[in-house]
CSV table of C-alpha atoms and ligand atoms in Angstrom, one decimal:
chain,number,residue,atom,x,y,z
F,1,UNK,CA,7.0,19.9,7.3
F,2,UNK,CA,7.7,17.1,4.3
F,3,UNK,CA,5.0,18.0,1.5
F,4,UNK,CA,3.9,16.4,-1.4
F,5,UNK,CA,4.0,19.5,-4.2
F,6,UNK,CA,0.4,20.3,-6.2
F,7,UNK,CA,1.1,21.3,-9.6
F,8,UNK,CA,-2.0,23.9,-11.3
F,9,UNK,CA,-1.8,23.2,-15.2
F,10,UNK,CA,-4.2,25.4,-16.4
F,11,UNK,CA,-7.8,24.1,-15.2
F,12,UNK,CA,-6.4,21.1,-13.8
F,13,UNK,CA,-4.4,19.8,-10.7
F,14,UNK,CA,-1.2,17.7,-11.0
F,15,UNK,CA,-0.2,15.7,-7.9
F,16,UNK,CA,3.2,13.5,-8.6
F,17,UNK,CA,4.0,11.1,-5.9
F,18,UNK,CA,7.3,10.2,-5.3
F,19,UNK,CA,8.2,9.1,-2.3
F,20,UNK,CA,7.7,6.1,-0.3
F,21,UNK,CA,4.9,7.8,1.3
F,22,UNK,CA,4.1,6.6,4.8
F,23,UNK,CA,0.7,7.6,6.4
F,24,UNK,CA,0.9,11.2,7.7
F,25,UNK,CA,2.1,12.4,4.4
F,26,UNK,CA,-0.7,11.0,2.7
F,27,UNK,CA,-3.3,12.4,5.1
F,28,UNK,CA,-1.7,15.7,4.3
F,29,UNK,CA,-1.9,15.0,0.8
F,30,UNK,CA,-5.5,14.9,1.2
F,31,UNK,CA,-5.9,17.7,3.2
F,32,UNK,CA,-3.7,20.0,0.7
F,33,UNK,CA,-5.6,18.8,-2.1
F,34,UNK,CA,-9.0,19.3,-1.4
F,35,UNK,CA,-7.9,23.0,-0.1
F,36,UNK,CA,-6.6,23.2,-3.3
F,37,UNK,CA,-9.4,22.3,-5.9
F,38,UNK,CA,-11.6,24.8,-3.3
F,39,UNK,CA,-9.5,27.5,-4.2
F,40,UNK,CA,-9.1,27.2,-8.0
F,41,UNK,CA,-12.0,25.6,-8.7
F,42,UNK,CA,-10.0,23.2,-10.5
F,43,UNK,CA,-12.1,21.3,-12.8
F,44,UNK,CA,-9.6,17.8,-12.7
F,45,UNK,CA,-7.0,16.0,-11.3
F,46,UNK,CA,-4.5,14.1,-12.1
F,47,UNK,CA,-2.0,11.7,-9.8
F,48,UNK,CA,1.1,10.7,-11.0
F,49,UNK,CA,2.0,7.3,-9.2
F,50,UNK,CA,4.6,6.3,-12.0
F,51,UNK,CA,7.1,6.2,-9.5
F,52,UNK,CA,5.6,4.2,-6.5
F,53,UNK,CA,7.1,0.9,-6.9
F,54,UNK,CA,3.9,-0.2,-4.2
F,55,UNK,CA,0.1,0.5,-3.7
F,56,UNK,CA,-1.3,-1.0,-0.7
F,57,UNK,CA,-4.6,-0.8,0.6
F,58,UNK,CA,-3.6,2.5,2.7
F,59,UNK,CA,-2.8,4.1,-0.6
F,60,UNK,CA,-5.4,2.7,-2.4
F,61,UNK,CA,-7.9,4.2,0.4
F,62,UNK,CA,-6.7,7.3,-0.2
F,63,UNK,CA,-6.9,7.4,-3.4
F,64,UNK,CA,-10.4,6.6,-3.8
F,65,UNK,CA,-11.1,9.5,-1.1
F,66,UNK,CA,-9.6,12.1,-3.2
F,67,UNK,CA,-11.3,10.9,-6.2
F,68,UNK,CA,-14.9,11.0,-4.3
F,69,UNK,CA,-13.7,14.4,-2.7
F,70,UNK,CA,-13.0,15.9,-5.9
F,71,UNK,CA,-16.3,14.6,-7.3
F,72,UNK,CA,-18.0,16.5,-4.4
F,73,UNK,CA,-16.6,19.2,-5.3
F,74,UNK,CA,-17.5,18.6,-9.1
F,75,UNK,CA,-13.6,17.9,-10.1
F,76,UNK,CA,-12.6,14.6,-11.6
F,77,UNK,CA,-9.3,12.4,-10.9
F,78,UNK,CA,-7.5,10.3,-13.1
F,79,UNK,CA,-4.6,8.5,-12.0
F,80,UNK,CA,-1.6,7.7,-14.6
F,81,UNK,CA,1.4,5.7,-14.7
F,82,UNK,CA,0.6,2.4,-12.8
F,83,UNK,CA,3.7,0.3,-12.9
F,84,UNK,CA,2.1,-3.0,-14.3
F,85,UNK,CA,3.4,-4.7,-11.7
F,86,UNK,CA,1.5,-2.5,-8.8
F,87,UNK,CA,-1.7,-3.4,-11.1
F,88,UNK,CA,-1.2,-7.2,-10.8
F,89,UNK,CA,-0.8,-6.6,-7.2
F,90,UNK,CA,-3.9,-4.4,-6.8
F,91,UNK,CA,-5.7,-6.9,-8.7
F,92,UNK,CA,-4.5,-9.9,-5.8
F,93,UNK,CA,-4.9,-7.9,-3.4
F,94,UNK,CA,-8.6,-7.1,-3.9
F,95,UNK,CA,-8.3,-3.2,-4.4
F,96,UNK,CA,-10.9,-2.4,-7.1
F,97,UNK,CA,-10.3,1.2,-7.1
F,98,UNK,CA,-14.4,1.8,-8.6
F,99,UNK,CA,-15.1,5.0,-10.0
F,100,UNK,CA,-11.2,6.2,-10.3
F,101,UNK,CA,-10.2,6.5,-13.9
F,102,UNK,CA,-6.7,5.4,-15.3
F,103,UNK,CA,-4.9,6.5,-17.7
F,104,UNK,CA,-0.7,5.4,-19.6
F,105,UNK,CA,0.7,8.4,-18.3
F,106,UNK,CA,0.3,12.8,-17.6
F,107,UNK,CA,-0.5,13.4,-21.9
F,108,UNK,CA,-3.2,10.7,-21.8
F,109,UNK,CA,-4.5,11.6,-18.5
F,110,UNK,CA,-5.0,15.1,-19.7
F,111,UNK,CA,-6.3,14.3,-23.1
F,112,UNK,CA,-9.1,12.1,-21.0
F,113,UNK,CA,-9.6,14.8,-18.3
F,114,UNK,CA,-10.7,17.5,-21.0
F,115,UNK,CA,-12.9,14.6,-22.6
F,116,UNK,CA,-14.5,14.6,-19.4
F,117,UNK,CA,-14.8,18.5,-19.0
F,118,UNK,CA,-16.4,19.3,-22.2
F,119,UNK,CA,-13.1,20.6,-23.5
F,120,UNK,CA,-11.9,19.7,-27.5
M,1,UNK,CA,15.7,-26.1,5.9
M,2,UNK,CA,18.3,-23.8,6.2
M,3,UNK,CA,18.5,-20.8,7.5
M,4,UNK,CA,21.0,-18.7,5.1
M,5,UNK,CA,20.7,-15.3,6.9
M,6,UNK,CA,18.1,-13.7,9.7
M,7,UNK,CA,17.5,-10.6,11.6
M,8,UNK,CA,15.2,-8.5,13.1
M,9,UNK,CA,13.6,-4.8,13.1
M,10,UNK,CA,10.9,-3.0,15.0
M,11,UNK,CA,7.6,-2.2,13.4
M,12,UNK,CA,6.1,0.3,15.8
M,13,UNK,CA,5.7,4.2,14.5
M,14,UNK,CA,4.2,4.3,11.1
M,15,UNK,CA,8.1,5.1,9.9
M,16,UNK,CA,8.7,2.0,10.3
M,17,UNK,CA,6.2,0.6,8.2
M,18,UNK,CA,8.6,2.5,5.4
M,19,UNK,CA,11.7,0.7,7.0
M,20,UNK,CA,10.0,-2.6,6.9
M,21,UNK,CA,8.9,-2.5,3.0
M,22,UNK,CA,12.4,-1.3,2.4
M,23,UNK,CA,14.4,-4.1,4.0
M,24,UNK,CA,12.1,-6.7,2.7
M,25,UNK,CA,12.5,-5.0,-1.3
M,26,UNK,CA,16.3,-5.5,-0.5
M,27,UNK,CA,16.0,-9.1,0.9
M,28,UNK,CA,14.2,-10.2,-2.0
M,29,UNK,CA,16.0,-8.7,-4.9
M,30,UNK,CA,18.9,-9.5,-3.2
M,31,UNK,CA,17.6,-13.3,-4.2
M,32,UNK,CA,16.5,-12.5,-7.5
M,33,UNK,CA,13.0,-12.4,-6.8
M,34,UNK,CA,10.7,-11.0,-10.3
M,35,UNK,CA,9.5,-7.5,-9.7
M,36,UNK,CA,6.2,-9.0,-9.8
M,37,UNK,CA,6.8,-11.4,-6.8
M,38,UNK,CA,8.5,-8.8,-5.2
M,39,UNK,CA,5.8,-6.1,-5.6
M,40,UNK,CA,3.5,-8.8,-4.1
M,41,UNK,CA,5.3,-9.8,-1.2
M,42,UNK,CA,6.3,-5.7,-0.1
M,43,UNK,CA,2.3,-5.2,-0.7
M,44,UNK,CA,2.1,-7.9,1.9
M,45,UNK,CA,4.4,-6.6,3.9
M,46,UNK,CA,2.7,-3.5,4.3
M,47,UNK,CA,-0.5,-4.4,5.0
M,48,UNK,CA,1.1,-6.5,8.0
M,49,UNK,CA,3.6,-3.8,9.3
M,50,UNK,CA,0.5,-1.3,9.1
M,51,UNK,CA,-1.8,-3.7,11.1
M,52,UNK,CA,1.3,-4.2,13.8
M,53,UNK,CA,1.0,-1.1,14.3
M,54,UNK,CA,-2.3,0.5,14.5
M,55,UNK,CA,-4.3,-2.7,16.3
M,56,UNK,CA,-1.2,-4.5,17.6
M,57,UNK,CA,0.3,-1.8,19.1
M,58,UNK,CA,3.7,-2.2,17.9
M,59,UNK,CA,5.9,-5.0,17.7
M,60,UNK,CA,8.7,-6.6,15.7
M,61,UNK,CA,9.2,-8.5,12.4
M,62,UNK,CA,11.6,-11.2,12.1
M,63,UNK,CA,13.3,-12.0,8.8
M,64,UNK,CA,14.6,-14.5,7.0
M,65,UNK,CA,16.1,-15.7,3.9
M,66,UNK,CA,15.8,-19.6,3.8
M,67,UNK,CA,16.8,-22.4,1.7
M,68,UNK,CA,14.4,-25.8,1.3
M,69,UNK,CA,14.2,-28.3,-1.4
M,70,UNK,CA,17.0,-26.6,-3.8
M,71,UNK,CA,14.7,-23.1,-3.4
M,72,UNK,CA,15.6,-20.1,-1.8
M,73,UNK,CA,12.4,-17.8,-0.1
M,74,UNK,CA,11.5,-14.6,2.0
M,75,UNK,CA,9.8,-15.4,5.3
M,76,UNK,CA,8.8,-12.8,7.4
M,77,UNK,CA,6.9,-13.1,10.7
M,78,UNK,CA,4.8,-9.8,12.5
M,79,UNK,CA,4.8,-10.3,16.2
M,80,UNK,CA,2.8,-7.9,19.2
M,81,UNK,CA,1.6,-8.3,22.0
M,82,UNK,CA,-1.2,-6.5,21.5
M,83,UNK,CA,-4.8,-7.7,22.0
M,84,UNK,CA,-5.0,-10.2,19.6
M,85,UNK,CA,-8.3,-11.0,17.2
M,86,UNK,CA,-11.3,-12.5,18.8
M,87,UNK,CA,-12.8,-13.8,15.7
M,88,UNK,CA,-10.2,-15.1,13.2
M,89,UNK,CA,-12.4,-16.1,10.5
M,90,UNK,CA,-14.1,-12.3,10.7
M,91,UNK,CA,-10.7,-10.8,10.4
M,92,UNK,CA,-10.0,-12.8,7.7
M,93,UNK,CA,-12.9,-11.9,5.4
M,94,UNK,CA,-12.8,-9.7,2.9
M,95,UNK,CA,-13.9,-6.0,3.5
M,96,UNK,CA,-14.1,-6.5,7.4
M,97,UNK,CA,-12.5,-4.1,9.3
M,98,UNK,CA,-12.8,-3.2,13.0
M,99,UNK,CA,-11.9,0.2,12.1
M,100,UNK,CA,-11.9,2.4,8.9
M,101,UNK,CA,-9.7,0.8,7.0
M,102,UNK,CA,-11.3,-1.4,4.0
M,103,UNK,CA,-10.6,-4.8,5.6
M,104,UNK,CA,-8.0,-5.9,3.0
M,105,UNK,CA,-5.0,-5.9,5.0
M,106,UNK,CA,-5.0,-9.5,6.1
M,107,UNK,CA,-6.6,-11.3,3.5
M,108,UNK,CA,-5.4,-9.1,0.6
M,109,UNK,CA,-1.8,-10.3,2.3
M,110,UNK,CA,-2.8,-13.9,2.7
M,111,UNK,CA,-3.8,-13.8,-1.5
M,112,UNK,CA,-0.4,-12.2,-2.3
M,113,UNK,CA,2.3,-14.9,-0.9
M,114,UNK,CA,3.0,-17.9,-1.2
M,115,UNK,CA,2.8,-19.3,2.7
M,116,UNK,CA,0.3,-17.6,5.3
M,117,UNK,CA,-0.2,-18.4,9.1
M,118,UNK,CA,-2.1,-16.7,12.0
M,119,UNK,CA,-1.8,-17.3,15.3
M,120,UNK,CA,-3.6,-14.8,17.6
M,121,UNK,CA,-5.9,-14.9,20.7
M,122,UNK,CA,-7.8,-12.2,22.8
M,123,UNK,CA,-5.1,-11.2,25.4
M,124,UNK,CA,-2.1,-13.0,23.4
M,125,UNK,CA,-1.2,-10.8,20.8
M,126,UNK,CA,-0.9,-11.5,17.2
M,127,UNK,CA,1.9,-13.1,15.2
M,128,UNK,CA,2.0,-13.8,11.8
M,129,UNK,CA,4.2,-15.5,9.0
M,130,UNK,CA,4.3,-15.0,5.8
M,131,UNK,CA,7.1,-16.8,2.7
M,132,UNK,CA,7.3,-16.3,-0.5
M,133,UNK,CA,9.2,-18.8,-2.6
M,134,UNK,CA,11.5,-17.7,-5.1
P,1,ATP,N1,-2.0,-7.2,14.7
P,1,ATP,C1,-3.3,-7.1,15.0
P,1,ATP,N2,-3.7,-7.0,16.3
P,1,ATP,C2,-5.0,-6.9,16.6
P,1,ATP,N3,-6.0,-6.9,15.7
P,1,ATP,C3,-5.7,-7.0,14.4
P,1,ATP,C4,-4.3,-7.1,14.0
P,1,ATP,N4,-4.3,-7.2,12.6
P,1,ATP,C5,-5.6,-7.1,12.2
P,1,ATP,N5,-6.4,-7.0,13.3
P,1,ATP,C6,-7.9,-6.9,13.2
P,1,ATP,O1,-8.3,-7.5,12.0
P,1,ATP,C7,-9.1,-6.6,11.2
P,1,ATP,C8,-8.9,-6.8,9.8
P,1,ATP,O2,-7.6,-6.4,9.4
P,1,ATP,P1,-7.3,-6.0,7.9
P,1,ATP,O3,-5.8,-5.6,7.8
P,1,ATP,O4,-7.7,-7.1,7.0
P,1,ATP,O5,-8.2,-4.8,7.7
P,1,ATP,P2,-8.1,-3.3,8.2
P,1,ATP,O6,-6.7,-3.0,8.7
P,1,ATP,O7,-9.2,-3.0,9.1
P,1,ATP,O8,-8.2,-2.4,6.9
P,1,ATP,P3,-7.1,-2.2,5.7
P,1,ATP,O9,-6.0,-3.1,6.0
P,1,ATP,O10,-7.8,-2.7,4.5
P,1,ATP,O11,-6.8,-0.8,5.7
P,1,ATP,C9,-8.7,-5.3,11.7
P,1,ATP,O12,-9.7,-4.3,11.5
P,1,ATP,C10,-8.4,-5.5,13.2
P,1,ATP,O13,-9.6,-5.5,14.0
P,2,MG,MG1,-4.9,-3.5,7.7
């Protein structure tokens, strides 16, 4: 079964996207994820979407799930490396993303995530 | 107008919602469309496709790379015979959806090209076209 790989780096979660992800992977991703912070007690996650050349409102929605899962379960999400132009699009196409974090890319992402965690 | 080249593909498993971005990327950067354009009109592409499939049942898209006026553009049209939309002006407002989704397929997709039609009625199915000049 196709999979999208969840990275553990230390207290945090790494999730790279890479493929042109149709809908059952996603859902998975969701699925594996959540499982995942449960069972590390992972204090942050990070999604790597520096190579999706598209985020549409599918993506988007899942995106925002995972970062309110997570926050359920007292983890946070940032999500780095957002081609510039799948942020003009997100911008058109109305997908606000409220409550997700961004960050350049992985370094920054982590440097904000142990900001957030009360780590130096 | 001129029709320069035109084909069609299915849009009905949610595989082919992959297909359809695909084929439309190549279509458009085959014309020299600017990666922002282009990340507009795949964006717009599959919202459409995803619609097609999950309320329209499955259907087709027709392509077409077209010449007018000394430009060349990408027009696309999503047809099903599915059971159409009841209330156009619902569908097409933001954040309404008739199921889970966020209800920013349609009008997302009408903000991000350049040309947008929909033609739909209960019982008729749903068809729309969307260009994007170059
Ligand atoms: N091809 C279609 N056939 C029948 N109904 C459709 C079709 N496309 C859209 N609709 C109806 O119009 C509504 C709005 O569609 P739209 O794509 O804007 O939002 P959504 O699909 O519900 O959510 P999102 O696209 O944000 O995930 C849908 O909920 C559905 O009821
Ligand atoms: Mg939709």
């Amino acid at each position: 079964m196709e999979r999208i790989p969840i990275l553990q780096m230390g207290e945090f979660l790494l999730v790279t996207i890479q493929v042109d992800m149709h809908d059952q992977l996603a859902l998975r991703l969701q699925d594996d994820l959540t499982d995942r912070i449960e069972h590390t007690s992972a204090r942050g996650v990070l999604i790597d979407i520096s190579a999706l050349d598209m985020v549409d409102s599918f993506i988007g929605r899942m995106i925002a799930t995972i970062s309110g899962l997570s926050r359920i379960m007292d983890a946070e999400t940032v999500l780095v490396g957002m081609q510039p132009a799948v942020a003009i699009t997100l911008v058109e196409l109305g997908l606000t993303l409220p409550g997700v974090s961004t960050a350049l890319n992985v370094d920054r992402g982590m440097h904000l995530l142990r900001k957030r965690v009360g780590r130096p | 107008m001129t029709i320069r080249e035109h084909g069609s593909q299915p849009v009905r498993i949610e595989q082919d919602v992959v297909l359809a971005r695909q084929l439309t990327r190549k279509l458009a950067s085959d014309c020299g469309m600017r990666l922002v354009d282009l990340t507009k009109l795949v964006t717009a592409v599959s919202e459409l496709a995803r619609n097609t499939v999950v309320y329209g049942g499955g259907g087709d898209m027709d392509w077409e790379v077209i010449e007018e006026a000394g430009r060349t553009g990408v027009r696309l049209v999503f047809r099903d015979e599915g059971p159409g939309i009841a209330d156009i002006k619902l569908a097409l407002t933001d954040g309404w959806t008739s199921g889970s989704g966020l209800g920013l397929g349609l009008t997302g997709a009408r903000r991000l090209v350049d040309e947008f039609e929909l033609d739909t009625a209960p019982g008729r199915g749903t068809r729309v076209m969307i260009t994007r000049w170059i």
